[in-house]
Amino acid sequence: MTGSALIAGVSGIVGNNLARRLLGQGWQVSGLARRPPGDIEGLQPVAADLLDPAGLKAALEGWRPTHVFITTWLRQQTEAENIRVNAAMVRNLLDALRPAGSVAHVALVTGLKHYLGPFENYGKGTLPATPFHEEQPRLDIENFYYAQEDEVFAASARDGFGWSVHRPHTIIGYAVGNAMNMGVTLAAYATLCRETGRPFLFPGSAAQWNGLTDMTDARLLARQLEWAATTPAARNQAFNVVNGDVFRWSWMWARIAEWFGLQPAPFPGQGTPLETQLADAAPAWREIAERHGLVEPDLGRLASAWHTDADLGRPIEVVTDMGKSRKLGFLDYQATDEAFFDLFKTLREARIIP
């Protein structure tokens, strides 16, 4: 089964990979962003701002998508502002599409902050036990993910479409200029270490270095999004989505180092954040980019050190249960080290890294 898909946030990691997946499966795909990408063959671009209701309605006039995939958010200074802005984005989009009456399914991508809490209280207080399960209740704290969900639920009850919510762990995938991009951040960091002789030093906590964790390949997430949108048993359900393997960063760090031809530095027993390590690295990256003819000389557009530090600095072990979607038939698996390697290869081919 295919349909007409509208992807909100098509320029991001999730939206980019989802567009390529759906187009490859024969869907008609329109991609909404303030600046839609021009390098996805077959994508119908929709240039619009989700915070501009009038402009959004004008941009979507005449579009009749059967399936809507919401894969975007905007980070604000406080969680109250996160809630106001990101809930409005979801509400504005669904309001703009309502007159056409074409939508059969809306998929919303959130993440494990559903269980861990928002950035202001990330990994603090009383948290549910791991592995995280979808039926665990919401935390008793304000969270923009909950506000986004509530907008989808309200519109579904009013307009009659089905929905799915998808909660990935840290996402590995290709996108440049994305605010939450550990894979590209680590690729840039490893390149800097190799080219300048800096030590390749794990920036995170002892809990992350020694404990078990998992991650989510954007390609696997795209497949789950398509599966949930086209599987009746998945209607009106929330799903965790991770690769299916678990690892310790003490092992993965050595695997990444080996790919870049590096020796990993000994872990010092406590975090050395990337924001600190990369604070003075912009000139060095610009020189590397010029020397190797790379397409992006601005390190700030590649490395999202703050987000990588937040994930790798967590004081608790985080693993995610995938049993719910497995029981319903979604059985896809992706080895996480190979997900990193595939991304690094793509970055090299695109001349993002040398």
Short mmCIF file of N, CA, C and O in Angstrom, two decimals, residues 183-250:
data_model
loop_
_atom_site.label_atom_id
_atom_site.label_comp_id
_atom_site.label_asym_id
_atom_site.label_seq_id
_atom_site.Cartn_x
_atom_site.Cartn_y
_atom_site.Cartn_z
N GLY A 183 25.94 11.54 14.86
CA GLY A 183 26.82 10.88 13.90
C GLY A 183 27.72 11.84 13.17
O GLY A 183 28.94 11.63 13.05
N VAL A 184 27.16 12.93 12.64
CA VAL A 184 27.97 13.92 11.93
C VAL A 184 28.90 14.64 12.92
O VAL A 184 30.04 14.96 12.58
N THR A 185 28.41 14.89 14.13
CA THR A 185 29.25 15.53 15.14
C THR A 185 30.48 14.69 15.45
O THR A 185 31.61 15.20 15.49
N LEU A 186 30.29 13.39 15.65
CA LEU A 186 31.42 12.51 15.97
C LEU A 186 32.35 12.35 14.77
O LEU A 186 33.57 12.23 14.94
N ALA A 187 31.79 12.39 13.56
CA ALA A 187 32.64 12.31 12.37
C ALA A 187 33.53 13.54 12.26
O ALA A 187 34.73 13.43 11.94
N ALA A 188 32.96 14.71 12.52
CA ALA A 188 33.76 15.94 12.47
C ALA A 188 34.82 15.93 13.58
O ALA A 188 35.98 16.32 13.36
N TYR A 189 34.43 15.48 14.77
CA TYR A 189 35.37 15.43 15.89
C TYR A 189 36.51 14.45 15.61
O TYR A 189 37.69 14.78 15.82
N ALA A 190 36.18 13.27 15.10
CA ALA A 190 37.23 12.29 14.79
C ALA A 190 38.17 12.82 13.71
O ALA A 190 39.39 12.62 13.78
N THR A 191 37.62 13.51 12.71
CA THR A 191 38.45 14.10 11.66
C THR A 191 39.40 15.13 12.24
O THR A 191 40.60 15.16 11.90
N LEU A 192 38.90 15.98 13.11
CA LEU A 192 39.75 16.98 13.77
C LEU A 192 40.87 16.30 14.56
O LEU A 192 42.03 16.75 14.51
N CYS A 193 40.52 15.25 15.28
CA CYS A 193 41.54 14.55 16.07
C CYS A 193 42.61 13.95 15.17
O CYS A 193 43.81 14.06 15.46
N ARG A 194 42.20 13.34 14.08
CA ARG A 194 43.17 12.72 13.17
C ARG A 194 44.05 13.76 12.49
O ARG A 194 45.26 13.58 12.33
N GLU A 195 43.45 14.88 12.09
CA GLU A 195 44.18 15.88 11.32
C GLU A 195 45.06 16.78 12.18
O GLU A 195 46.05 17.34 11.69
N THR A 196 44.71 16.94 13.44
CA THR A 196 45.43 17.88 14.31
C THR A 196 46.21 17.21 15.43
O THR A 196 46.97 17.88 16.14
N GLY A 197 46.01 15.91 15.62
CA GLY A 197 46.71 15.21 16.70
C GLY A 197 46.04 15.33 18.06
O GLY A 197 46.61 14.91 19.06
N ARG A 198 44.84 15.92 18.10
CA ARG A 198 44.10 15.94 19.36
C ARG A 198 43.80 14.51 19.80
O ARG A 198 43.57 13.63 18.97
N PRO A 199 43.71 14.25 21.12
CA PRO A 199 43.32 12.92 21.57
C PRO A 199 41.84 12.66 21.29
O PRO A 199 41.01 13.56 21.46
N PHE A 200 41.51 11.47 20.83
CA PHE A 200 40.13 11.08 20.57
C PHE A 200 39.52 10.61 21.89
O PHE A 200 39.55 9.43 22.23
N LEU A 201 38.97 11.56 22.60
CA LEU A 201 38.60 11.38 24.00
C LEU A 201 37.08 11.30 24.14
O LEU A 201 36.37 12.23 23.72
N PHE A 202 36.58 10.21 24.71
CA PHE A 202 35.14 10.08 24.91
C PHE A 202 34.65 11.21 25.78
O PHE A 202 35.14 11.42 26.88
N PRO A 203 33.62 11.97 25.32
CA PRO A 203 33.22 13.17 26.05
C PRO A 203 32.21 12.94 27.16
O PRO A 203 31.91 13.86 27.91
N GLY A 204 31.67 11.71 27.27
CA GLY A 204 30.53 11.48 28.13
C GLY A 204 30.85 10.97 29.51
O GLY A 204 31.99 10.97 29.97
N SER A 205 29.81 10.48 30.17
CA SER A 205 29.88 10.06 31.57
C SER A 205 30.38 8.62 31.70
O SER A 205 30.37 7.84 30.74
N ALA A 206 30.77 8.27 32.92
CA ALA A 206 31.16 6.89 33.21
C ALA A 206 29.98 5.95 33.04
O ALA A 206 30.14 4.80 32.60
N ALA A 207 28.77 6.43 33.36
CA ALA A 207 27.58 5.60 33.19
C ALA A 207 27.39 5.22 31.73
O ALA A 207 27.01 4.08 31.41
N GLN A 208 27.62 6.15 30.81
CA GLN A 208 27.49 5.85 29.40
C GLN A 208 28.67 5.02 28.88
O GLN A 208 28.49 4.14 28.03
N TRP A 209 29.84 5.28 29.37
CA TRP A 209 31.03 4.52 28.95
C TRP A 209 30.91 3.05 29.33
O TRP A 209 31.21 2.16 28.53
N ASN A 210 30.41 2.79 30.53
CA ASN A 210 30.37 1.42 31.06
C ASN A 210 29.03 0.73 30.90
O ASN A 210 28.97 -0.51 30.88
N GLY A 211 27.94 1.50 30.80
CA GLY A 211 26.61 0.90 30.78
C GLY A 211 26.15 0.53 29.38
O GLY A 211 26.76 0.89 28.37
N LEU A 212 25.04 -0.20 29.33
CA LEU A 212 24.45 -0.58 28.05
C LEU A 212 23.60 0.56 27.50
O LEU A 212 23.00 1.33 28.24
N THR A 213 23.55 0.64 26.19
CA THR A 213 22.71 1.63 25.53
C THR A 213 22.31 1.10 24.16
O THR A 213 22.73 0.01 23.74
N ASP A 214 21.48 1.86 23.44
CA ASP A 214 21.10 1.53 22.08
C ASP A 214 20.92 2.83 21.30
O ASP A 214 21.00 3.92 21.87
N MET A 215 20.71 2.72 20.01
CA MET A 215 20.53 3.89 19.15
C MET A 215 19.55 3.54 18.04
O MET A 215 19.11 2.39 17.92
N THR A 216 19.23 4.54 17.20
CA THR A 216 18.25 4.36 16.13
C THR A 216 18.82 4.86 14.81
O THR A 216 19.16 6.04 14.69
N ASP A 217 18.90 3.98 13.83
CA ASP A 217 19.28 4.37 12.48
C ASP A 217 18.08 5.05 11.83
O ASP A 217 16.95 4.54 11.88
N ALA A 218 18.29 6.20 11.19
CA ALA A 218 17.20 6.93 10.56
C ALA A 218 16.52 6.11 9.47
O ALA A 218 15.31 6.28 9.22
N ARG A 219 17.25 5.22 8.83
CA ARG A 219 16.65 4.39 7.78
C ARG A 219 15.69 3.37 8.38
O ARG A 219 14.63 3.08 7.81
N LEU A 220 16.05 2.82 9.54
CA LEU A 220 15.16 1.89 10.22
C LEU A 220 13.92 2.61 10.73
O LEU A 220 12.79 2.11 10.64
N LEU A 221 14.10 3.81 11.26
CA LEU A 221 12.96 4.62 11.69
C LEU A 221 12.03 4.91 10.52
O LEU A 221 10.79 4.84 10.66
N ALA A 222 12.58 5.21 9.36
CA ALA A 222 11.75 5.45 8.18
C ALA A 222 10.92 4.23 7.83
O ALA A 222 9.73 4.34 7.47
N ARG A 223 11.52 3.05 7.95
CA ARG A 223 10.78 1.83 7.64
C ARG A 223 9.66 1.60 8.66
O ARG A 223 8.57 1.15 8.31
N GLN A 224 9.92 1.93 9.95
CA GLN A 224 8.87 1.77 10.94
C GLN A 224 7.73 2.76 10.71
O GLN A 224 6.56 2.44 10.87
N LEU A 225 8.08 3.99 10.33
CA LEU A 225 7.07 4.99 10.03
C LEU A 225 6.15 4.52 8.90
O LEU A 225 4.92 4.64 8.99
N GLU A 226 6.74 3.98 7.83
CA GLU A 226 5.92 3.48 6.73
C GLU A 226 5.08 2.29 7.17
O GLU A 226 3.89 2.19 6.84
N TRP A 227 5.69 1.39 7.93
CA TRP A 227 4.96 0.20 8.42
C TRP A 227 3.76 0.60 9.26
O TRP A 227 2.64 0.10 9.04
N ALA A 228 3.94 1.50 10.22
CA ALA A 228 2.84 1.88 11.10
C ALA A 228 1.74 2.60 10.33
O ALA A 228 0.55 2.47 10.66
N ALA A 229 2.13 3.37 9.31
CA ALA A 229 1.15 4.12 8.53
C ALA A 229 0.30 3.23 7.64
O ALA A 229 -0.76 3.66 7.18
N THR A 230 0.75 2.00 7.40
CA THR A 230 0.07 1.12 6.45
C THR A 230 -0.36 -0.20 7.07
O THR A 230 -0.79 -1.10 6.35
N THR A 231 -0.25 -0.32 8.39
CA THR A 231 -0.60 -1.56 9.09
C THR A 231 -1.78 -1.30 10.01
O THR A 231 -1.64 -0.56 11.00
N PRO A 232 -2.95 -1.85 9.73
CA PRO A 232 -4.12 -1.57 10.55
C PRO A 232 -3.92 -1.84 12.04
O PRO A 232 -4.42 -1.08 12.88
N ALA A 233 -3.17 -2.89 12.40
CA ALA A 233 -2.97 -3.22 13.81
C ALA A 233 -2.14 -2.18 14.54
O ALA A 233 -2.14 -2.13 15.78
N ALA A 234 -1.43 -1.33 13.79
CA ALA A 234 -0.60 -0.30 14.41
C ALA A 234 -1.34 1.02 14.59
O ALA A 234 -0.77 1.97 15.14
N ARG A 235 -2.58 1.07 14.17
CA ARG A 235 -3.35 2.31 14.23
C ARG A 235 -3.53 2.77 15.68
O ARG A 235 -3.80 2.00 16.58
N ASN A 236 -3.32 4.06 15.90
CA ASN A 236 -3.51 4.69 17.22
C ASN A 236 -2.64 4.06 18.30
O ASN A 236 -3.10 3.74 19.39
N GLN A 237 -1.36 3.88 17.96
CA GLN A 237 -0.41 3.26 18.87
C GLN A 237 0.86 4.10 18.93
O GLN A 237 1.22 4.77 17.96
N ALA A 238 1.55 4.03 20.06
CA ALA A 238 2.89 4.62 20.21
C ALA A 238 3.92 3.50 20.22
O ALA A 238 3.70 2.43 20.81
N PHE A 239 5.05 3.75 19.56
CA PHE A 239 6.07 2.72 19.41
C PHE A 239 7.46 3.26 19.72
O PHE A 239 7.84 4.32 19.20
N ASN A 240 8.20 2.53 20.53
CA ASN A 240 9.64 2.75 20.60
C ASN A 240 10.26 2.26 19.30
O ASN A 240 9.70 1.38 18.62
N VAL A 241 11.42 2.80 18.96
CA VAL A 241 12.10 2.32 17.76
C VAL A 241 13.61 2.48 17.93
O VAL A 241 14.13 3.60 18.02
N VAL A 242 14.29 1.35 18.05
CA VAL A 242 15.75 1.30 18.13
C VAL A 242 16.24 0.19 17.21
O VAL A 242 15.46 -0.60 16.68
N ASN A 243 17.56 0.12 17.05
CA ASN A 243 18.12 -0.78 16.04
C ASN A 243 17.95 -2.26 16.36
O ASN A 243 17.93 -3.09 15.46
N GLY A 244 17.89 -2.59 17.65
CA GLY A 244 17.74 -3.98 18.03
C GLY A 244 18.96 -4.59 18.66
O GLY A 244 18.90 -5.73 19.16
N ASP A 245 20.08 -3.87 18.66
CA ASP A 245 21.27 -4.33 19.39
C ASP A 245 21.52 -3.41 20.57
O ASP A 245 20.95 -2.32 20.67
N VAL A 246 22.34 -3.86 21.50
CA VAL A 246 22.80 -3.02 22.60
C VAL A 246 24.32 -3.06 22.63
O VAL A 246 24.94 -4.00 22.15
N PHE A 247 24.92 -1.99 23.17
CA PHE A 247 26.37 -1.92 23.21
C PHE A 247 26.79 -1.04 24.38
O PHE A 247 25.97 -0.35 24.99
N ARG A 248 28.08 -1.06 24.68
CA ARG A 248 28.68 -0.12 25.63
C ARG A 248 29.55 0.84 24.83
O ARG A 248 30.23 0.45 23.87
N TRP A 249 29.56 2.11 25.24
CA TRP A 249 30.37 3.08 24.51
C TRP A 249 31.86 2.76 24.60
O TRP A 249 32.63 3.13 23.71
N SER A 250 32.29 2.06 25.64
CA SER A 250 33.69 1.64 25.71
C SER A 250 34.07 0.77 24.51
O SER A 250 35.22 0.80 24.05
#
